[in-house]
Short mmCIF file of C-alpha atoms and ligand atoms in Angstrom, two decimals:
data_model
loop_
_atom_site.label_atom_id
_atom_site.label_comp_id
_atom_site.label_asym_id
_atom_site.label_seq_id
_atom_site.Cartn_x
_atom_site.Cartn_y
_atom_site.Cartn_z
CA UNK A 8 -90.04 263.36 -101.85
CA UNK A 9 -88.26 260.34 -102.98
CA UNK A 10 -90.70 257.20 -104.04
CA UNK A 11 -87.48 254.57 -103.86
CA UNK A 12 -89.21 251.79 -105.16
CA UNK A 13 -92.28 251.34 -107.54
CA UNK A 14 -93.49 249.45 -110.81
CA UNK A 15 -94.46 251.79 -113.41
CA UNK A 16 -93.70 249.16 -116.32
CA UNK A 17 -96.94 247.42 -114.24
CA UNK A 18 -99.53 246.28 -116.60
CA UNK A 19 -102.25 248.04 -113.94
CA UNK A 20 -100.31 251.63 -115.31
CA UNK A 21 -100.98 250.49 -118.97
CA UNK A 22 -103.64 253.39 -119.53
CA UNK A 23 -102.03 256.23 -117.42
CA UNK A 24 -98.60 255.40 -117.22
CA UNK A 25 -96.37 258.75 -117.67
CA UNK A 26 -99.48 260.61 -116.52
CA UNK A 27 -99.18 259.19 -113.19
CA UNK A 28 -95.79 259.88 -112.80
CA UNK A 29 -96.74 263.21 -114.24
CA UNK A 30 -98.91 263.68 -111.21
CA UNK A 31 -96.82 262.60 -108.39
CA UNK A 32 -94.28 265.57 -109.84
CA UNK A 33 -96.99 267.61 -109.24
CA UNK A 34 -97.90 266.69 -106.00
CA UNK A 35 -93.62 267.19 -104.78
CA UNK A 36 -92.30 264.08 -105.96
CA UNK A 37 -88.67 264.56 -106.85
CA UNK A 38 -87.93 261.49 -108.01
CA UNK A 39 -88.20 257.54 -108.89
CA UNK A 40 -86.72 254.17 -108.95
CA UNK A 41 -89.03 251.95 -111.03
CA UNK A 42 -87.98 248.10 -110.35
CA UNK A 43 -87.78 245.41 -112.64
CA UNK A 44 -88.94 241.77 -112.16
CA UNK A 45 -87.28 239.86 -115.12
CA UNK A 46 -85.11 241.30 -118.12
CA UNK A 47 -88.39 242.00 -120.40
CA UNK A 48 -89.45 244.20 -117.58
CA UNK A 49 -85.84 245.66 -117.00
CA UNK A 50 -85.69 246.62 -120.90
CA UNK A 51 -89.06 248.09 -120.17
CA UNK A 52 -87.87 249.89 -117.16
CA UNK A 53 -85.06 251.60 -119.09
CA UNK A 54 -86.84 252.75 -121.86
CA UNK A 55 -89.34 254.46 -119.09
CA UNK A 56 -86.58 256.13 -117.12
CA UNK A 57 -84.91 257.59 -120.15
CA UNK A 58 -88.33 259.50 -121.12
CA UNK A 59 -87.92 261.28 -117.65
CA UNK A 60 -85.19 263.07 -115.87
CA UNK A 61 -87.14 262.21 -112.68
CA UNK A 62 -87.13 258.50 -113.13
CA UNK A 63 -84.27 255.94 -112.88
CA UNK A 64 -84.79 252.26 -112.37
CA UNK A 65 -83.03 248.71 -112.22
CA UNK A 66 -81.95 246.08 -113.95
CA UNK A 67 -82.76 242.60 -112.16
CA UNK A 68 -85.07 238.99 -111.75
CA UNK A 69 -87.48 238.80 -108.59
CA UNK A 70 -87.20 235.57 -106.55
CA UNK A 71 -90.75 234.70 -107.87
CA UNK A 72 -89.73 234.33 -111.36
CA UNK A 73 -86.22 232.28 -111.16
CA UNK A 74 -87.53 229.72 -112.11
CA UNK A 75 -87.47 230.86 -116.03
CA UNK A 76 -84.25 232.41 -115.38
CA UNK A 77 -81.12 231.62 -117.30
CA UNK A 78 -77.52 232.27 -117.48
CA UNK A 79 -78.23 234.94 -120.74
CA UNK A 80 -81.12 236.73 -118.99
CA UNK A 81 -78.27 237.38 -116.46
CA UNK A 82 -75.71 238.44 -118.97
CA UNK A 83 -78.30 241.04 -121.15
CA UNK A 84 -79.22 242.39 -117.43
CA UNK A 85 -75.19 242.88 -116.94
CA UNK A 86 -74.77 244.25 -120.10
CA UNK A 87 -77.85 246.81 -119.78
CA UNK A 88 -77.13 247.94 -116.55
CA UNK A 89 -73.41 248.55 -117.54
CA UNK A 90 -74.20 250.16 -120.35
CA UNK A 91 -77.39 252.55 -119.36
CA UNK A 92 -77.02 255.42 -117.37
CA UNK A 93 -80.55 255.42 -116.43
CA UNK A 94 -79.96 251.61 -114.48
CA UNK A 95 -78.96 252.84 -111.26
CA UNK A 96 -79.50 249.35 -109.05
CA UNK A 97 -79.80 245.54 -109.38
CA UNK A 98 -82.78 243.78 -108.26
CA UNK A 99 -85.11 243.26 -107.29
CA UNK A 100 -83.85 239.88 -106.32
CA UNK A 101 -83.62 238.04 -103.12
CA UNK A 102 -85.79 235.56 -101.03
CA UNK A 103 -89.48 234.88 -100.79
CA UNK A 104 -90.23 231.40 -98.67
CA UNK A 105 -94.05 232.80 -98.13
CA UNK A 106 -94.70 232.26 -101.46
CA UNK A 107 -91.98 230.13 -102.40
CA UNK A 108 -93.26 230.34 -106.12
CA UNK A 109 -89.56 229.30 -107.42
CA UNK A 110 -87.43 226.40 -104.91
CA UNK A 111 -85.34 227.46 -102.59
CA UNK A 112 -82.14 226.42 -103.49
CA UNK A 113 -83.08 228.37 -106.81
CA UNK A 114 -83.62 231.35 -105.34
CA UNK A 115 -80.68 231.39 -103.16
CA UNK A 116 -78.85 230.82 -106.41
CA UNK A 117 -79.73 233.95 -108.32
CA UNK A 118 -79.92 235.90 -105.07
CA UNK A 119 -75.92 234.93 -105.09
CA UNK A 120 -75.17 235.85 -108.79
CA UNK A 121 -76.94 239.34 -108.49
CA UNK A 122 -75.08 240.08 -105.77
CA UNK A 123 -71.86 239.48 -107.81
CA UNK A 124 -73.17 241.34 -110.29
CA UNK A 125 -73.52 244.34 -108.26
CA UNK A 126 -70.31 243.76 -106.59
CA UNK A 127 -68.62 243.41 -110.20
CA UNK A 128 -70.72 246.46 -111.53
CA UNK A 129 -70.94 248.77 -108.53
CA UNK A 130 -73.83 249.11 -108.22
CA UNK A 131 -76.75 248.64 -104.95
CA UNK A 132 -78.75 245.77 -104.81
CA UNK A 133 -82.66 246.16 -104.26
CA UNK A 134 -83.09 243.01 -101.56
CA UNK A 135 -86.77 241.75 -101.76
CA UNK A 136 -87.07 239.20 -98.68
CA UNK A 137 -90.43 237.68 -96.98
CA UNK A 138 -90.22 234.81 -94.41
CA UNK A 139 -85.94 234.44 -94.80
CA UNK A 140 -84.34 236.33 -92.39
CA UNK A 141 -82.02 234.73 -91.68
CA UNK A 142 -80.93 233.40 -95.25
CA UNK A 143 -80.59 236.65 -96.36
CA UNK A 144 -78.76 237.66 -93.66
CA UNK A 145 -76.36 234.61 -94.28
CA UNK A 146 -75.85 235.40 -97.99
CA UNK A 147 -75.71 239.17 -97.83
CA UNK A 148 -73.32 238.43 -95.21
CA UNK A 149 -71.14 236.21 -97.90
CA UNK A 150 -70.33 239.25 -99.98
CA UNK A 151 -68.64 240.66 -96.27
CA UNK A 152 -69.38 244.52 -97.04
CA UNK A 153 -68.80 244.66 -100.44
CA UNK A 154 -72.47 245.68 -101.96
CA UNK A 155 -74.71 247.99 -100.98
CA UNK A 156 -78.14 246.97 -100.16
CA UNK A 157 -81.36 248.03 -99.48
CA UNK A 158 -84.05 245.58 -97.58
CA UNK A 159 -87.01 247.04 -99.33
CA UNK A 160 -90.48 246.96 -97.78
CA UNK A 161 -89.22 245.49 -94.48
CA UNK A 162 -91.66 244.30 -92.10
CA UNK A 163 -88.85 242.52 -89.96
CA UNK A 164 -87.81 242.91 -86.32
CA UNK A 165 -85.50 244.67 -84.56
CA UNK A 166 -83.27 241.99 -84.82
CA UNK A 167 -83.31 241.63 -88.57
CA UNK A 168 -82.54 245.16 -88.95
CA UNK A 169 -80.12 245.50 -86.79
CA UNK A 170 -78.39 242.60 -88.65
CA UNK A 171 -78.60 244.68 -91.95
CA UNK A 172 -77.25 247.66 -90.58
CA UNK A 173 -74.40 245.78 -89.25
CA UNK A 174 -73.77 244.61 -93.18
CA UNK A 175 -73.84 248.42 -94.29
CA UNK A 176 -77.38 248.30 -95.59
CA UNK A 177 -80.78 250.64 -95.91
CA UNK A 178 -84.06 249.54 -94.88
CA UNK A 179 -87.00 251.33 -96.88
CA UNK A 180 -90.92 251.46 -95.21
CA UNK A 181 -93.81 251.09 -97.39
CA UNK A 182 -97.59 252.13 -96.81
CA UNK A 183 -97.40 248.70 -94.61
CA UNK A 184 -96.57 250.87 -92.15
CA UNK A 185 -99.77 253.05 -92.11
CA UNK A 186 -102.17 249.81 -91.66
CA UNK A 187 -104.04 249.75 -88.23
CA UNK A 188 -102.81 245.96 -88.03
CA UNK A 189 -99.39 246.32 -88.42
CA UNK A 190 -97.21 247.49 -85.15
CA UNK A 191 -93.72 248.88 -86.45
CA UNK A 192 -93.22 251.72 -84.06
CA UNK A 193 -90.55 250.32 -82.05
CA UNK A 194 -88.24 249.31 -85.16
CA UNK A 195 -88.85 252.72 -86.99
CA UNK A 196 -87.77 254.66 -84.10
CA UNK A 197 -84.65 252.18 -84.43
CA UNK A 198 -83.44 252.81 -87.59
CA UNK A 199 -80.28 255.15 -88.22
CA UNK A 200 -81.08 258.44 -89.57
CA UNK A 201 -79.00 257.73 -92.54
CA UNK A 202 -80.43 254.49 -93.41
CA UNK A 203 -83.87 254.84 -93.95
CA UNK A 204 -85.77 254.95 -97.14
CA UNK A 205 -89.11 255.41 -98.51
CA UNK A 206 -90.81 253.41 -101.11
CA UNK A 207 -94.57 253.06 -102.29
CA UNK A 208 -93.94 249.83 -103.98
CA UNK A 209 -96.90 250.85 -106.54
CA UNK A 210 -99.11 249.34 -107.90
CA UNK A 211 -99.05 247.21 -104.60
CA UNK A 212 -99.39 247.99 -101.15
CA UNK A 213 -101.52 251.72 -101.07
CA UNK A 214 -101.30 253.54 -98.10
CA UNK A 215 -104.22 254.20 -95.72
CA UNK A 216 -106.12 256.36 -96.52
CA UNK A 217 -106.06 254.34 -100.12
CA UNK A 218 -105.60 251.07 -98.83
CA UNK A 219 -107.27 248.29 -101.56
CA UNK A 220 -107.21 251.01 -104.52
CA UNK A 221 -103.93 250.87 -107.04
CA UNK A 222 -100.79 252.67 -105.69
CA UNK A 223 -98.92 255.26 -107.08
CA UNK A 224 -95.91 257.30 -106.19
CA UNK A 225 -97.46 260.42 -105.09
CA UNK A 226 -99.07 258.66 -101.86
CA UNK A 227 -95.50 258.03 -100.42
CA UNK A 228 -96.22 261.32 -98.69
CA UNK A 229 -98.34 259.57 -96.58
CA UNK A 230 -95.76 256.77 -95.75
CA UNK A 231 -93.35 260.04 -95.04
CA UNK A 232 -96.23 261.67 -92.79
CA UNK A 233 -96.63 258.11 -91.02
CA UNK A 234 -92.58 257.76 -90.72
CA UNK A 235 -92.60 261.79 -89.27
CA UNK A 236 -95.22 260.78 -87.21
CA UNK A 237 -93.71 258.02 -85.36
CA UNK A 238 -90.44 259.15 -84.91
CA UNK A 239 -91.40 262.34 -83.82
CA UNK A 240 -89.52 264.75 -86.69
CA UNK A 241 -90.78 266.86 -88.57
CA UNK A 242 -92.21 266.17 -92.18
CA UNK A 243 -89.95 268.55 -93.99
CA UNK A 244 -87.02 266.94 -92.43
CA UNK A 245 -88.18 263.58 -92.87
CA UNK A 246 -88.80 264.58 -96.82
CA UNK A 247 -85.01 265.61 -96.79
CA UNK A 248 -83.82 262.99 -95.01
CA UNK A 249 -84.93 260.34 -97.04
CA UNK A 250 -84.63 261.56 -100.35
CA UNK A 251 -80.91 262.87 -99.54
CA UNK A 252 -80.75 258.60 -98.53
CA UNK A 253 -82.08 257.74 -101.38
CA UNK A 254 -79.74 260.21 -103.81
CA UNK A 255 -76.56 258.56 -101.47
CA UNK A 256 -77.97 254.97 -102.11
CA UNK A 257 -78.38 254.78 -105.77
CA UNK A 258 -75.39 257.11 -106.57
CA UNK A 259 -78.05 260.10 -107.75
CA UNK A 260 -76.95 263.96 -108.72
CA UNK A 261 -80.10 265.68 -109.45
ZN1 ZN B 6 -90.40 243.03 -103.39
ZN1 ZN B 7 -91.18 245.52 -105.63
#
């Protein structure tokens, strides 16, 4: 099993935080992508993934906190993720109008120069986007195929993901997926084999049967069970399948 995206550097992992990962190993975890919010949490990040041969992570500044971005957090991230092996991604950046806790035209802004930086770097982009559709679609679409991307915990319609799979990306389910209230089944069924990711998005976001408690990478089995479950495969291949996607996408050998 491949958790895709998570926060260990999370201040709610302070206590526990290599024990956890520790755990999820045991429980068939494979491997990690831990995902940075700003460059303190990227340098964080890094230092994390090189105390495991499990863990990788990226190098990036969440659409939340663009607002205290500047022009040399963007050059340390470039120089870190050019320079550490262990930086496999940028991101996460993107769009969040829910929220909106940076302006818009802001947000657009550093969504652009990350995805120059991947383009310039080679290297994915982790695409965090809530209540934007179609802007991301629109400046994804600017970059005309030349960056990878994932659209992480999507919640979208058919429609949105069919849009990113038209502009080469992945789409990656989190334990969203296993809430009573939330009715996916008809876009999961839609997504191309080779396209699809996992992610528990930990601390955030636990999976039924956890739902409320703190998230951790060892419960994306049950987003995998969930995934199996609605798309009628079975769980081995579903583990293979996305973890194979997930090796592909971030440019993994393990
Ligand atoms: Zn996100
Ligand atoms: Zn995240």
């Amino acid at each position: 099993m491949f958790d895709s995206h998570c926060h260990l550097t999370d201040k709610r992992f302070e206590e526990d935080r290599l024990e956890t990962f520790e755990r999820a190993l045991s429980c068939g975890l494979t491997g990690a992508v831990t995902i940075a919010s700003n460059l303190k949490d990227a340098l964080s990040a890094a230092e994390l993934a090189g105390a495991s041969e499990h863990l990788w992570c990226t190098a990036g500044i969440h659409p939340h906190e663009v607002s205290q971005a500047t022009p040399l957090a963007l050059e340390k991230i470039s120089a870190l993720a050019s320079s550490n092996p262990g930086v496999v991604a940028i991101g996460e950046t993107g769009l969040d109008f829910y929220y909106e806790n940076s302006l818009k035209e802001l947000q657009e802004k550093w969504f652009r120069e990350h995805l120059k930086l991947s383009r310039d770097l080679d290297l994915p982009t982790v695409v965090h986007s809530r209540n934007a559709e179609d802007d991301t679609i629109r400046i994804i679409g600017e970059f005309q195929n030349s960056v990878d991307f994932v659209l992480h915990c999507f919640t979208g319609k058919v429609d949105f993901l069919n849009a990113g799979i038209d502009l080469g990306g992945y789409v990656s389910f989190s334990g969203l997926i296993t809430f009573s209230n939330v009715e996916m089944d008809e876009v999961i069924r839609c997504v191309p084999e080779d396209r699809i990711l996992v992610e528990t998005d930990s601390p955030y976001l636990a999976p039924v049967p956890y739902r409320g408690k703190r998230n951790e990478p060892a419960y994306v089995q049950k987003i995998i069970e969930e995934l199996a479950r609605i798309r009628n495969q079975e769980w081995e291949d579903m583990v293979e399948i996305t973890t194979a996607n997930a090796k592909r996408f971030y440019g993994i050998e393990m």
